[in-house]
Coordinates of C-alpha atoms and ligand atoms in Angstrom, one line a residue:
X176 CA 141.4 195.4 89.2
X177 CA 143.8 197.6 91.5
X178 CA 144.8 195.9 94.7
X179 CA 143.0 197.5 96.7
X180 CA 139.5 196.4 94.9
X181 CA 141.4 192.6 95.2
X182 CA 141.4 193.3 99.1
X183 CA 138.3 194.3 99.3
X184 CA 136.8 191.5 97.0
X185 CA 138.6 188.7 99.3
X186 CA 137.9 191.0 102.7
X187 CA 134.1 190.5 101.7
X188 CA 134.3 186.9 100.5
X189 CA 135.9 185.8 103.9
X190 CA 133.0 188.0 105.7
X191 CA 130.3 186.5 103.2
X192 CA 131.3 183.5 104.3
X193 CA 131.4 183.5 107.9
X194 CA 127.5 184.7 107.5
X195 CA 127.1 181.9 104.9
X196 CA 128.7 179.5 107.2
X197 CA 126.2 180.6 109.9
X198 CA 123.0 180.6 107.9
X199 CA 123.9 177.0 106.2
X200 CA 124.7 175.5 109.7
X201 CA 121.7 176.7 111.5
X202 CA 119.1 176.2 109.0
X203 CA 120.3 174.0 106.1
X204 CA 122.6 171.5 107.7
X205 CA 120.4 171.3 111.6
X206 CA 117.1 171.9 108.8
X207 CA 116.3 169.8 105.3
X208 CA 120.0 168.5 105.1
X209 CA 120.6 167.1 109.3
X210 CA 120.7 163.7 107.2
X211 CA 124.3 164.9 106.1
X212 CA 124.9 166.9 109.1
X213 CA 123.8 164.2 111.8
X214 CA 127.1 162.2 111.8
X215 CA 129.4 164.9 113.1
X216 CA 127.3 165.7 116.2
X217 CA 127.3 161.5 117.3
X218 CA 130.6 159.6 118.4
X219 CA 132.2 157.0 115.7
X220 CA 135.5 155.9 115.1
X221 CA 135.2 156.2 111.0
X222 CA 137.8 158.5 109.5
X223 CA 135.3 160.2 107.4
X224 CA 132.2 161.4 107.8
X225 CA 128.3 161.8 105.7
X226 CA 129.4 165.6 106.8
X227 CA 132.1 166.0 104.9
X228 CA 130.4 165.8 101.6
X229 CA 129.0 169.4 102.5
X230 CA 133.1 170.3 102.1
X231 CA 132.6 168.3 98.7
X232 CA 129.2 170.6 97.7
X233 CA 131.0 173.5 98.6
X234 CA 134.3 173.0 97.0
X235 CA 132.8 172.1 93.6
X236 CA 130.8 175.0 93.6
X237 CA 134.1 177.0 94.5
X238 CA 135.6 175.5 92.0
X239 CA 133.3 176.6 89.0
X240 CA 133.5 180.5 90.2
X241 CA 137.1 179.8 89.6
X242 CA 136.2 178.8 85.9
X243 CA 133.6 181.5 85.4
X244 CA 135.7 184.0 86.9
X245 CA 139.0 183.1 84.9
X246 CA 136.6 183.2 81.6
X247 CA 134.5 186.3 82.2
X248 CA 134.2 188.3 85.7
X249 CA 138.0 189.0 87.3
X250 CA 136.2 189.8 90.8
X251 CA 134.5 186.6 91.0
X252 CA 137.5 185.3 90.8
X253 CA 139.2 187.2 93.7
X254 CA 136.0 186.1 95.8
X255 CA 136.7 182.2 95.0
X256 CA 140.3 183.0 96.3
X257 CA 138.5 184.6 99.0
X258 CA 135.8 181.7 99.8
X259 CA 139.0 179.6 99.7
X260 CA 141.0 180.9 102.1
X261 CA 138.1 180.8 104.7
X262 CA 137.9 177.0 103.8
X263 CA 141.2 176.7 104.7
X264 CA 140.9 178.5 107.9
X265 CA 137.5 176.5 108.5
X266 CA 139.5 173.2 108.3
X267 CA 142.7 174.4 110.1
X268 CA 140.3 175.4 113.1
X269 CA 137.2 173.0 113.1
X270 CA 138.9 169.6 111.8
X271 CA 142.3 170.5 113.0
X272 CA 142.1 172.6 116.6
X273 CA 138.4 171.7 117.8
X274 CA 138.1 167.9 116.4
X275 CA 141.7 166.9 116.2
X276 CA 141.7 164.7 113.2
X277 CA 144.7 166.0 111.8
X278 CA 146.6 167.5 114.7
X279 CA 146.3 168.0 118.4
X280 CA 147.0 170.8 120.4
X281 CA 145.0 172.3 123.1
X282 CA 144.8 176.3 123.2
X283 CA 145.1 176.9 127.3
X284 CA 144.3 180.7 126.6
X285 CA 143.1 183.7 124.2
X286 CA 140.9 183.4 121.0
X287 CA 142.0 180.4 120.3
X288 CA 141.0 178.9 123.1
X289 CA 137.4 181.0 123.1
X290 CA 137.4 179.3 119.5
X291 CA 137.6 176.0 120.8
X292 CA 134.8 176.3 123.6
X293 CA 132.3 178.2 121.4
X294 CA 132.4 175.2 119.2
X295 CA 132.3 172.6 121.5
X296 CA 129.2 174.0 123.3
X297 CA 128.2 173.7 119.6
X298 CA 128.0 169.9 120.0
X299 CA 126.6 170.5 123.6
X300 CA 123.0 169.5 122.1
X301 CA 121.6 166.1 120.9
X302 CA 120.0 166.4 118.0
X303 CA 118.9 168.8 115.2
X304 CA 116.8 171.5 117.6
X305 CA 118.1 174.3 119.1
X306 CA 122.0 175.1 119.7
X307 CA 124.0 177.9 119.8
X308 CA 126.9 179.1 118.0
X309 CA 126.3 178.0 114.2
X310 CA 128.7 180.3 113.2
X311 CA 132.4 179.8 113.0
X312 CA 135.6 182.2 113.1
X313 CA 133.4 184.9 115.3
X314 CA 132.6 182.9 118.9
X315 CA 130.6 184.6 121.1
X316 CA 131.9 184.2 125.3
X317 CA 131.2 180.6 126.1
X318 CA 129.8 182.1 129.8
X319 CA 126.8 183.8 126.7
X320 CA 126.5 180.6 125.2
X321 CA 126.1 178.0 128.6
X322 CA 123.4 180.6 129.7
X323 CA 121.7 180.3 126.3
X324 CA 121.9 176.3 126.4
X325 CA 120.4 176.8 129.8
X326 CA 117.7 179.1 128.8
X327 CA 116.9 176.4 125.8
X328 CA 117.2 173.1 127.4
X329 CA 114.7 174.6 130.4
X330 CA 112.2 176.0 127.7
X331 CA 112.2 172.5 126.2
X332 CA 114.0 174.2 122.7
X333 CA 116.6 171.6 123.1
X334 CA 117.7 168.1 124.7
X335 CA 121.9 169.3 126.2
X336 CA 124.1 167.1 127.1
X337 CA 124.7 167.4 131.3
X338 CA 128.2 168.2 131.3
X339 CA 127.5 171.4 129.1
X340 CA 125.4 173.3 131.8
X341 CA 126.0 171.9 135.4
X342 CA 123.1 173.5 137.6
X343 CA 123.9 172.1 140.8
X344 CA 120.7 171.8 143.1
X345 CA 118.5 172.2 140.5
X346 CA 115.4 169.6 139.8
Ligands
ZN415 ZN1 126.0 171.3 113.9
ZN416 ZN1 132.1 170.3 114.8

């Protein structure tokens, strides 16, 4: 493979996954596998979580494109690189910035910051039903995202914590 083709291959693995990453969040892990997912959206004091054995899933499936791909396919190779690199990002952002287990520091401004909110209106529901922003490394403006939790919670799509949407003189 030239470079370029390597580029491209771990360009569209780390896109691939961010559309993965939404898809599996919004219907597998709030859908048929919440049983998993249920832990990280309630307060404990354990250091790991039910949740975390979607990281195991996905790594070990990760790890046999490596195997295939070292045997018989070069590009899926580059795209295991590629879905391995967003993993790393994933962490670094969702374990590290947004839920501090391994560091803390607080983003006061730009994308990281936008990052930070998008996910944390994430956890802004109780329970598996509705939500916004399954996705991860794209956030959409956290102004979008209150006014969609708004829009759910009064439709009866989802039960929101108060603190996420403060609508003062409203019944
Ligand atoms: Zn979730
Ligand atoms: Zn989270």
């Amino acid at each position: 493979m030239t470079w370029l083709e390597v580029g491209l291959t771990v360009l569209a693995a780390l896109i691939g996954m961010e559309l993965f990453a939404w898809y599996a969040h919004k219907y597998i892990m709030h859908g048929w596998g919440w049983g998993w997912h249920r832990d990280h959206h309630e307060p404990h004091d354990n250091a790991l979580e039910k949740n975390d054995l979607f990281a195991v899933v996905f790594g070990t499936i990760n790890a046999a494109m490596y195997i295939y791909g070292a045997l018989y396919w070069d590009a899926l190779w580059w795209f295991a690189v590629g879905i391995t690199l967003y993993g790393v990002i994933y962490t670094l952002v969702h374990d590290g910035l947004v839920h501090q287990r391994y560091f803390k520091w607080v983003p006061k401004k730009g994308y990281a910051k936008r990052l930070v909110q998008a996910h944390k209106l994430h956890h802004a529901t109780i329970g598996k039903e509705g939500g916004v922003s399954f996705g991860f490394v794209f956030a959409r403006d956290p102004q979008v995202l209150k006014a969609e939790l708004k829009a759910q919670k009064e439709a009866g799509i989802a039960k929101v914590r108060e603190s996420a949407t403060p609508d003062r003189g409203a019944a």
